[in-house]
Amino acid sequence: MAKHIFVTGGVVSSLGKGLTCASIGMLLEHRGLRVRLQKFDPYINVDPGTMSPYQHGEVYVLDDGAETDLDLGHYERFTDAPLTRDCNYTTGKIYLSVINKEREGRHYEGRTVQVIPHVTDEIKAAVRRLAGDDVDVVITEIGGTVGDIESLPFLEAIRQFALDVGRANCLYIHLTLVPYLKAAGELKTKPTQHSVGALRQIGIQPDLLICRTEHPISAEDKDKIALFCNVERTAVIEERDKEFSIYEVPISLVNNGLDEILVKRLGLKTNPLDISDWRAMVNRVLHPDTEVTIAVVGKYMKHRDAYKSVFESLDHAGIANRARVVVRRVEAEEVDRRGAAGLLSGVDGILVPGGFGMRGIEGKIEAIRYARTRGIPFFGICLGMQCAAVEFARSVLGFEDANSTEFAQATHHPVISLMEDQSTIRQRGGTMRLGAWPCVLSPSSLARQAYGVDEIRERHRHRYEFNNAYREAFVADGFIPTGLSPDGSLVEIMEIPDHPWFLAVQFHPEFKSKPIKSHPLFRDFIAAALKHREGSRTEVEARPAAG
């Protein structure tokens, strides 16, 4: 029987439950266990696919096309556990399933459908879907904060779950905050006591407390937390804020003995822990040989989580190149208002990520023109590729009103247009081109050199594509499709060979990057940026002194 770890959060939101779950998964995998991870989100949306990035952050897409919470990105970056649409459930998804069963009229045998037992049974069934014969431990994160009304059905379900499978097969971890009061000059344990009290009122006694804190927790405070929260002293784990990298979190948990406690409490038979590869990676993060500056020109720069995977992938590429990546976050609208030169001068590479809607488009196009005409390494992702095509059509091909039909239906030169199979779709949720699709690479292309194989599979999330009516014109003037769908009908990658490094993709490579295994395109983009930086330094040093 698979063992189950349930992770809840208290006091405040954004404490890092996703990182904690990912770190636990990584540690258990490094002990030779087979792990699965999932998250329950308490909002009523069926999935985050229709939510604003300002509300929710990025939408993380899986191979099977599921649009999921960004915490699943942490799961994939830290572990090798397979993720599917069964790894992310929302209140909306649970209730939709219950309502569909009620409408079919054969599942509930005429009973009144209620939160208990029908909704909680649906939640428990979602947990069981991951607990197959090939799984040793299922880690389930409960989104939100204990005390929120939205989370109550999920908390009730995991309370019942221990009764179903036996308390020895379940372990509850509560992630909480121990704040430091500057005026008093001390840590305060009362918020944690209240949070655990609320959890116990629901019927859940946590086995472990992971306490987020800015300052060390004294032995006296740990004793107080243990006493008033009814846990053993050794089960109070300090998790201090990390100054440099989130990838230090698993090492911190090991230093506090968390993996040993989990193995002992759940009666797991495992190999000794060996995280030497992870320690070596963190050492590279903390001790880079050089640094490089990358401008990310986006539409949602005020909300860092909107491009979470992009920023993480840049860090991974820095690790692979033994460099610290300094990100200059640039609002696309500011480029449109103030011009590219003042905002982008001195950068070693420019990345334009995905997005939707007209706002900021002209700023993105101007940033791409700046990169193309000055020989600065450029990487375009999804909308970034589409903007690169529009810029090239306007500046090189002479099509002054070239555009995407997403932004200008009446353009005379729709170099980007709605995909044919999207034209009849009216429902927005879950209807884009989603998930992993194959792509065939051209020999001798930058993409082929990076991947080292002829065919790849990458994850997509879009409705618009490059218009093939313009393919010949682009090729004739040097913007070459170097990655195509197997039938040749869809342009997935475009490059300018007559440029130090100019590559744009229709897919989202940031969803397949890991700290120990950087994505090939991000890795080579940073390598090109480092080369550009070195060339710029050499040029400056070679200039004759004034006078």
C-alpha positions as CSV (number, residue, x, y, z in Angstrom):
1,M,0.0,0.0,0.0
2,A,1.2,3.5,-0.9
3,K,1.9,5.8,2.0
4,H,0.4,9.3,2.0
5,I,1.8,12.7,3.1
6,F,-0.6,15.6,3.3
7,V,0.8,19.1,3.5
8,T,-1.3,22.0,4.8
9,G,-0.5,25.7,5.4
10,G,-1.4,28.1,8.2
11,V,-1.1,31.7,9.4
12,V,-0.6,33.3,6.0
13,S,-0.5,32.3,2.3
14,S,2.6,32.0,0.1
15,L,4.7,30.2,2.7
16,G,6.0,27.8,0.1
17,K,4.0,24.6,0.5
18,G,4.7,23.8,-3.1
19,L,8.5,24.1,-2.6
20,T,8.2,22.0,0.6
21,C,6.3,19.3,-1.2
22,A,8.8,19.3,-4.1
23,S,11.7,19.2,-1.7
24,I,10.2,16.2,0.2
25,G,9.6,14.4,-3.1
26,M,13.2,15.0,-4.2
27,L,14.6,13.7,-0.9
28,L,12.4,10.5,-1.0
29,E,13.4,9.9,-4.6
30,H,17.0,10.2,-3.7
31,R,16.4,7.4,-1.2
32,G,15.1,5.2,-4.0
33,L,11.4,5.6,-3.5
34,R,8.8,6.0,-6.2
35,V,6.9,9.3,-5.6
36,R,3.8,11.0,-7.0
37,L,2.7,14.6,-6.2
38,Q,-0.6,16.4,-6.5
39,K,-2.2,19.7,-5.5
40,F,-5.7,20.6,-4.5
41,D,-6.6,24.2,-5.2
42,P,-9.7,25.6,-3.3
43,Y,-10.9,28.1,-6.0
44,I,-14.0,27.4,-8.1
45,N,-12.4,27.7,-11.5
46,V,-12.2,24.3,-13.2
47,D,-8.5,25.1,-13.9
48,P,-6.3,28.2,-14.0
49,G,-6.4,28.4,-17.8
50,T,-8.8,31.4,-18.0
51,M,-7.4,33.3,-15.0
52,S,-5.3,36.5,-15.3
53,P,-1.6,36.1,-14.6
54,Y,-2.0,39.0,-12.1
55,Q,-4.5,36.8,-10.2
56,H,-2.8,33.5,-10.4
57,G,0.7,33.7,-11.9
58,E,1.7,31.5,-14.8
59,V,-0.4,28.6,-16.0
60,Y,1.9,25.5,-16.0
61,V,1.1,23.1,-18.9
62,L,1.8,19.3,-18.7
63,D,2.5,16.9,-21.5
64,D,-1.1,15.7,-21.5
65,G,-2.4,19.2,-22.1
66,A,-3.6,19.9,-18.5
67,E,-3.4,23.6,-17.5
68,T,-2.3,23.5,-13.9
69,D,-1.1,25.5,-10.9
70,L,2.5,26.8,-11.0
71,D,3.4,24.7,-8.0
72,L,3.4,21.7,-10.4
73,G,6.4,23.4,-12.0
74,H,8.2,23.1,-8.7
75,Y,7.2,19.4,-8.5
76,E,8.7,18.7,-12.0
77,R,11.9,20.8,-11.4
78,F,12.7,19.0,-8.2
79,T,11.6,15.5,-9.0
80,D,11.3,12.9,-11.8
81,A,7.7,12.0,-10.7
82,P,5.3,11.8,-13.7
83,L,2.7,14.5,-13.7
84,T,-0.7,14.3,-15.3
85,R,-4.1,16.1,-15.1
86,D,-4.8,13.9,-12.1
87,C,-2.1,15.8,-10.2
88,N,-4.1,19.1,-9.9
89,Y,-7.7,19.4,-8.8
90,T,-9.7,22.5,-8.0
91,T,-13.0,22.9,-6.2
92,G,-14.5,23.6,-9.6
93,K,-13.1,20.4,-11.1
94,I,-14.4,18.3,-8.1
95,Y,-17.8,19.9,-8.2
96,L,-18.1,19.6,-11.9
97,S,-17.5,15.9,-11.7
98,V,-20.1,15.5,-8.9
99,I,-22.7,17.6,-10.8
100,N,-22.1,15.6,-14.0
101,K,-22.7,12.4,-12.0
102,E,-25.8,13.8,-10.5
103,R,-27.1,14.7,-13.9
104,E,-26.5,11.2,-15.3
105,G,-28.8,10.0,-12.6
106,R,-27.2,6.6,-11.9
107,H,-24.3,7.3,-9.5
108,Y,-26.1,8.5,-6.3
109,E,-29.1,6.2,-6.5
110,G,-31.6,9.0,-5.8
111,R,-29.9,10.3,-2.7
112,T,-29.5,14.0,-1.9
113,V,-26.1,15.1,-3.1
114,Q,-24.1,16.7,-0.2
115,V,-20.6,17.9,0.6
116,I,-20.3,14.9,3.0
117,P,-20.1,12.2,1.8
118,H,-20.3,12.9,-2.0
119,V,-17.9,15.8,-2.4
120,T,-15.4,14.4,0.1
121,D,-15.6,11.0,-1.6
122,E,-14.8,12.6,-4.9
123,I,-11.7,14.3,-3.3
124,K,-10.6,11.0,-1.8
125,A,-11.0,9.3,-5.1
126,A,-8.7,11.9,-6.7
127,V,-6.0,11.0,-4.1
128,R,-6.4,7.3,-4.7
129,R,-5.9,7.7,-8.5
130,L,-2.2,8.3,-7.9
131,A,-1.7,5.5,-5.4
132,G,-1.0,2.7,-7.8
133,D,1.1,-0.5,-7.3
134,D,4.1,1.4,-8.8
135,V,4.0,4.2,-6.2
136,D,5.6,4.2,-2.7
137,V,4.6,7.7,-1.5
138,V,1.9,10.1,-2.6
139,I,2.4,13.7,-1.5
140,T,-0.7,15.9,-1.6
141,E,-0.6,19.6,-1.1
142,I,-3.8,21.4,0.1
143,G,-3.9,24.9,-1.3
144,G,-5.0,27.9,0.7
145,T,-4.7,28.5,4.5
146,V,-6.3,26.6,7.4
147,G,-9.3,28.6,8.4
148,D,-10.4,29.5,4.9
149,I,-13.9,28.4,4.2
150,E,-12.9,27.3,0.7
151,S,-10.5,24.7,2.0
152,L,-12.8,22.9,4.4
153,P,-14.1,20.1,2.1
154,F,-10.5,19.2,1.3
155,L,-9.4,19.2,4.9
156,E,-12.4,17.0,5.8
157,A,-11.5,14.6,3.0
158,I,-8.0,14.1,4.1
159,R,-9.2,13.7,7.7
160,Q,-11.5,10.9,6.5
161,F,-8.7,9.4,4.3
162,A,-6.7,8.4,7.4
163,L,-9.7,6.4,8.6
164,D,-10.0,4.7,5.2
165,V,-6.3,3.6,4.9
166,G,-5.2,3.5,8.5
167,R,-3.4,6.2,10.5
168,A,-0.1,4.4,10.1
169,N,-0.2,5.0,6.4
170,C,-0.8,8.8,6.6
171,L,1.3,11.6,7.8
172,Y,0.2,15.2,8.2
173,I,2.7,18.1,7.8
174,H,1.6,21.6,8.7
175,L,3.6,24.5,7.3
176,T,3.3,27.6,9.4
177,L,4.9,31.0,10.1
178,V,6.8,32.0,13.2
179,P,7.1,35.8,12.7
180,Y,9.7,38.1,14.2
181,L,8.4,41.2,16.0
182,K,11.0,43.9,15.5
183,A,9.6,46.1,18.2
184,A,9.6,43.3,20.8
185,G,12.9,41.9,19.5
186,E,11.5,38.3,19.6
187,L,9.8,35.5,17.6
188,K,6.1,34.9,18.3
189,T,4.8,31.4,18.4
190,K,1.1,32.3,19.1
191,P,0.1,32.4,15.3
192,T,1.4,28.9,14.9
193,Q,-0.5,27.7,18.0
194,H,-3.7,29.2,16.7
195,S,-3.3,27.7,13.3
196,V,-2.7,24.2,14.7
197,G,-5.6,24.7,17.0
198,A,-7.9,25.4,14.0
199,L,-6.6,22.3,12.3
200,R,-7.2,20.2,15.4
201,Q,-10.8,21.5,15.6
202,I,-11.3,20.0,12.1
203,G,-10.0,16.7,13.4
204,I,-6.5,16.7,12.1
205,Q,-3.5,16.4,14.4
206,P,-0.4,17.3,12.5
207,D,2.6,14.9,12.9
208,L,5.2,17.5,11.8
209,L,5.4,21.3,11.9
210,I,7.7,23.0,9.4
211,C,8.1,26.6,10.7
212,R,9.0,29.3,8.3
213,T,11.1,32.0,9.9
214,E,13.5,34.8,9.3
215,H,15.5,34.2,12.5
216,P,16.7,31.0,14.3
217,I,14.1,29.5,16.5
218,S,15.4,29.0,20.0
219,A,15.2,25.7,21.9
220,E,12.8,27.4,24.3
221,D,10.5,28.4,21.5
222,K,10.6,25.0,19.9
223,D,9.6,23.5,23.3
224,K,6.7,25.9,23.6
225,I,5.5,25.1,20.0
226,A,5.7,21.3,20.7
227,L,3.9,21.6,24.0
228,F,1.0,23.7,22.8
229,C,0.6,22.1,19.4
230,N,0.8,18.5,20.8
231,V,3.7,17.3,18.7
232,E,7.1,15.9,19.7
233,R,10.0,18.3,20.1
234,T,11.9,16.6,17.2
235,A,8.8,17.2,15.0
236,V,9.2,21.0,15.1
237,I,11.4,21.7,12.0
238,E,12.9,25.1,11.4
239,E,12.8,26.4,7.8
240,R,14.7,29.6,7.6
241,D,14.3,31.9,4.6
242,K,16.8,31.3,1.8
243,E,18.8,34.3,0.7
244,F,20.2,33.1,-2.5
245,S,18.3,30.1,-4.0
246,I,15.2,28.1,-3.5
247,Y,17.3,25.0,-4.3
248,E,18.8,25.3,-0.9
249,V,15.5,24.2,0.7
250,P,16.0,20.4,0.5
251,I,19.5,20.7,2.0
252,S,18.1,22.7,4.9
253,L,15.4,20.1,5.5
254,V,18.0,17.4,5.5
255,N,20.1,19.4,8.0
256,N,17.0,19.4,10.2
257,G,16.5,15.7,9.9
258,L,13.2,15.8,8.1
259,D,13.9,12.9,5.7
260,E,14.8,10.6,8.6
261,I,11.7,11.5,10.5
262,L,9.5,10.8,7.4
263,V,11.1,7.4,6.8
264,K,10.7,6.4,10.4
265,R,7.2,7.7,10.9
266,L,5.9,6.0,7.8
267,G,7.9,2.8,8.2
268,L,9.5,3.1,4.8
269,K,12.4,0.8,3.8
270,T,14.8,3.0,1.8
271,N,18.4,3.4,0.6
272,P,20.7,5.8,2.4
273,L,20.2,9.4,1.3
274,D,22.6,10.6,-1.4
275,I,22.1,14.1,-2.7
276,S,25.6,14.8,-3.8
277,D,24.4,15.8,-7.3
278,W,22.0,18.3,-5.7
279,R,24.7,19.7,-3.4
280,A,27.0,20.1,-6.4
281,M,24.3,22.0,-8.3
282,V,23.7,24.3,-5.3
283,N,27.4,24.9,-5.0
284,R,27.4,26.1,-8.6
285,V,24.5,28.5,-7.8
286,L,26.3,30.0,-4.8
287,H,29.8,30.2,-6.5
288,P,29.4,31.2,-10.2
289,D,32.5,31.9,-12.3
290,T,30.9,34.9,-14.1
291,E,27.6,36.7,-14.6
292,V,25.5,37.7,-17.6
293,T,22.6,40.2,-17.9
294,I,19.4,39.2,-19.7
295,A,16.5,41.5,-20.4
296,V,13.1,39.8,-20.1
297,V,10.7,42.1,-22.0
298,G,7.2,41.1,-20.9
299,K,3.6,42.2,-20.3
300,Y,3.2,41.1,-16.7
301,M,6.5,42.1,-15.1
302,K,4.8,43.5,-12.0
303,H,3.9,39.9,-11.0
304,R,7.1,37.8,-11.0
305,D,5.1,34.5,-10.8
306,A,3.6,35.3,-14.2
307,Y,6.9,34.2,-15.7
308,K,8.0,31.8,-13.0
309,S,9.2,29.0,-15.2
310,V,11.1,31.4,-17.5
311,F,13.0,32.9,-14.6
312,E,13.8,29.5,-13.2
313,S,14.9,28.2,-16.6
314,L,17.3,31.2,-17.0
315,D,18.8,30.3,-13.6
316,H,19.2,26.6,-14.7
317,A,21.0,27.8,-17.9
318,G,23.2,29.9,-15.7
319,I,24.0,26.9,-13.6
320,A,24.9,24.9,-16.7
321,N,27.2,27.7,-17.8
322,R,28.6,28.4,-14.4
323,A,27.2,31.9,-14.5
324,R,24.9,34.0,-12.4
325,V,22.1,35.3,-14.6
326,V,21.1,38.8,-13.7
327,V,17.6,39.4,-15.0
328,R,16.6,42.9,-16.0
329,R,12.8,42.9,-15.9
330,V,11.5,45.3,-18.6
331,E,7.8,46.3,-19.1
332,A,7.0,46.1,-22.8
333,E,4.8,49.2,-22.5
334,E,7.8,51.1,-21.2
335,V,9.8,50.1,-24.3
336,D,7.0,51.5,-26.5
337,R,6.9,54.8,-24.5
338,R,10.6,55.4,-23.9
339,G,12.3,53.5,-26.7
340,A,14.5,50.4,-26.5
341,A,18.0,51.9,-26.3
342,G,17.5,53.5,-22.8
343,L,16.0,50.4,-21.3
344,L,18.0,47.6,-23.1
345,S,21.5,49.1,-23.4
346,G,24.2,47.0,-21.9
347,V,22.3,43.7,-21.8
348,D,23.9,40.5,-23.1
349,G,20.7,38.9,-24.3
350,I,17.0,39.7,-24.8
351,L,14.2,37.3,-24.1
352,V,10.5,38.0,-25.1
353,P,8.1,35.5,-23.4
354,G,4.5,34.5,-24.1
355,G,1.3,36.3,-23.3
356,F,-2.1,37.3,-24.6
357,G,-3.7,40.5,-25.7
358,M,-2.7,43.7,-27.5
359,R,-1.2,45.6,-24.5
360,G,2.6,45.9,-24.8
361,I,2.9,44.3,-28.3
362,E,4.6,47.3,-29.9
363,G,7.1,47.4,-27.1
364,K,8.0,43.8,-27.6
365,I,8.4,44.3,-31.3
366,E,10.7,47.3,-30.7
367,A,12.8,45.2,-28.3
368,I,13.1,42.5,-30.9
369,R,14.2,45.0,-33.5
370,Y,16.8,46.2,-31.1
371,A,18.2,42.7,-30.6
372,R,18.1,41.8,-34.3
373,T,19.8,45.0,-35.6
374,R,22.5,45.1,-32.9
375,G,23.5,41.5,-33.0
376,I,22.3,40.8,-29.4
377,P,21.3,37.2,-28.7
378,F,17.6,36.9,-28.8
379,F,15.2,34.2,-27.6
380,G,11.4,34.4,-28.4
381,I,8.9,32.2,-26.7
382,C,5.3,31.7,-28.1
383,L,4.0,35.3,-28.4
384,G,7.7,36.2,-28.6
385,M,8.1,34.2,-31.8
386,Q,4.9,35.8,-33.2
387,C,6.2,39.3,-32.5
388,A,9.5,38.4,-34.1
389,A,7.7,37.4,-37.2
390,V,5.7,40.7,-37.2
391,E,8.9,42.7,-36.7
392,F,10.7,41.0,-39.5
393,A,7.8,41.4,-41.9
394,R,7.6,45.1,-41.2
395,S,11.3,46.0,-41.1
396,V,12.8,43.6,-43.6
397,L,10.0,42.5,-45.9
398,G,8.5,46.0,-46.1
399,F,5.0,45.0,-45.0
400,E,4.4,48.1,-42.9
401,D,1.0,47.0,-41.5
402,A,2.0,43.4,-40.9
403,N,0.5,42.0,-37.7
404,S,-1.3,39.1,-36.0
405,T,-5.0,38.7,-36.5
406,E,-5.2,38.5,-32.7
407,F,-4.5,42.2,-32.6
408,A,-5.5,43.5,-36.1
409,Q,-8.2,41.6,-37.9
410,A,-8.1,43.9,-40.9
411,T,-4.3,43.8,-41.5
412,H,-3.3,43.4,-45.1
413,H,-0.4,41.1,-44.0
414,P,-1.5,38.6,-41.4
415,V,1.8,36.9,-40.9
416,I,0.3,35.4,-37.7
417,S,-3.2,34.0,-37.9
418,L,-5.7,31.9,-36.0
419,M,-5.2,28.2,-36.4
420,E,-7.8,26.6,-38.6
421,D,-9.1,24.2,-36.0
422,Q,-9.6,27.1,-33.6
423,S,-11.9,29.1,-35.9
424,T,-15.2,27.4,-34.7
425,I,-14.3,27.3,-30.9
426,R,-16.3,29.6,-28.7
427,Q,-15.5,28.1,-25.2
428,R,-12.3,29.6,-23.8
429,G,-11.3,27.1,-21.1
430,G,-9.1,24.2,-22.1
431,T,-9.5,24.7,-25.9
432,M,-6.1,26.0,-27.1
433,R,-3.5,23.9,-28.7
434,L,-2.2,22.3,-25.5
435,G,0.3,19.7,-24.3
436,A,3.4,18.1,-25.9
437,W,3.6,17.9,-29.7
438,P,6.4,16.6,-31.9
439,C,8.7,18.8,-33.9
440,V,11.3,17.9,-36.6
441,L,14.5,19.9,-36.6
442,S,16.5,21.1,-39.6
443,P,20.1,19.8,-39.8
444,S,22.8,22.4,-38.9
445,S,20.2,24.7,-37.2
446,L,20.8,26.2,-33.8
447,A,18.0,24.1,-32.5
448,R,19.4,20.9,-33.8
449,Q,22.8,21.7,-32.3
450,A,21.2,22.4,-29.0
451,Y,19.0,19.3,-28.7
452,G,21.4,16.9,-30.4
453,V,18.5,14.9,-31.9
454,D,16.4,15.2,-35.0
455,E,12.9,15.2,-33.4
456,I,11.7,16.6,-30.1
457,R,8.4,17.0,-28.1
458,E,7.6,20.3,-26.5
459,R,4.6,21.7,-24.7
460,H,2.3,24.3,-26.3
461,R,-0.4,26.8,-25.2
462,H,-1.6,29.0,-28.1
463,R,-4.3,29.6,-30.7
464,Y,-2.3,31.5,-33.3
465,E,0.4,30.3,-35.6
466,F,2.8,31.5,-38.3
467,N,0.9,32.0,-41.6
468,N,2.4,29.6,-44.2
469,A,1.4,32.0,-47.0
470,Y,4.4,34.0,-46.0
471,R,6.9,31.2,-45.5
472,E,8.7,31.6,-48.8
473,A,9.1,35.4,-48.4
474,F,10.6,34.9,-44.9
475,V,13.0,32.2,-46.2
476,A,14.1,34.4,-49.1
477,D,15.2,37.2,-46.8
478,G,16.8,35.1,-44.1
479,F,14.3,34.2,-41.3
480,I,14.2,30.5,-41.6
481,P,11.7,27.9,-40.2
482,T,14.0,25.3,-38.6
483,G,11.5,23.3,-36.7
484,L,8.2,22.0,-38.2
485,S,5.4,19.7,-37.2
486,P,6.1,16.2,-38.7
487,D,3.7,16.9,-41.6
488,G,5.4,20.2,-42.3
489,S,2.2,22.3,-41.8
490,L,3.1,24.1,-38.6
491,V,6.1,26.3,-38.0
492,E,7.5,25.6,-34.5
493,I,10.9,27.2,-34.6
494,M,12.4,30.1,-36.6
495,E,16.0,31.3,-36.8
496,I,18.1,34.0,-38.4
497,P,21.3,32.2,-39.5
498,D,23.0,35.6,-40.3
499,H,23.0,36.6,-36.6
500,P,25.0,35.6,-33.6
501,W,22.0,33.8,-32.0
502,F,18.4,34.6,-33.0
503,L,15.9,31.9,-32.3
504,A,12.2,31.9,-31.6
505,V,9.8,29.0,-30.7
506,Q,6.1,28.6,-30.7
507,F,6.2,26.3,-27.8
508,H,7.1,26.7,-24.1
509,P,10.5,25.2,-23.4
510,E,10.6,26.7,-19.9
511,F,8.2,23.9,-18.8
512,K,10.9,21.2,-19.4
513,S,13.9,22.7,-17.6
514,K,15.4,21.4,-14.4
515,P,18.2,22.8,-12.2
516,I,20.3,19.7,-12.7
517,K,19.4,19.4,-16.4
518,S,19.0,22.8,-18.1
519,H,16.8,23.0,-21.2
520,P,19.1,22.9,-24.3
521,L,17.7,26.1,-25.8
522,F,18.0,28.1,-22.6
523,R,21.5,26.7,-22.0
524,D,22.7,27.7,-25.5
525,F,21.0,31.1,-25.3
526,I,23.0,31.9,-22.1
527,A,26.1,30.6,-23.7
528,A,25.6,33.0,-26.6
529,A,24.9,35.8,-24.2
530,L,28.2,35.1,-22.4
531,K,30.0,35.1,-25.7
532,H,28.3,38.4,-26.6
533,R,29.4,39.9,-23.2
534,E,33.0,38.8,-23.7
535,G,33.0,40.3,-27.2
536,S,31.6,43.6,-25.9
537,R,34.3,43.7,-23.2
538,T,37.0,43.0,-25.8
539,E,35.6,45.8,-28.0
540,V,35.6,48.3,-25.2
541,E,39.2,47.4,-24.2
542,A,40.4,47.7,-27.8
543,R,39.1,51.3,-28.1
544,P,41.8,53.9,-28.1
545,A,41.9,56.1,-25.0
546,A,40.4,59.6,-25.4
547,G,42.9,62.4,-26.2
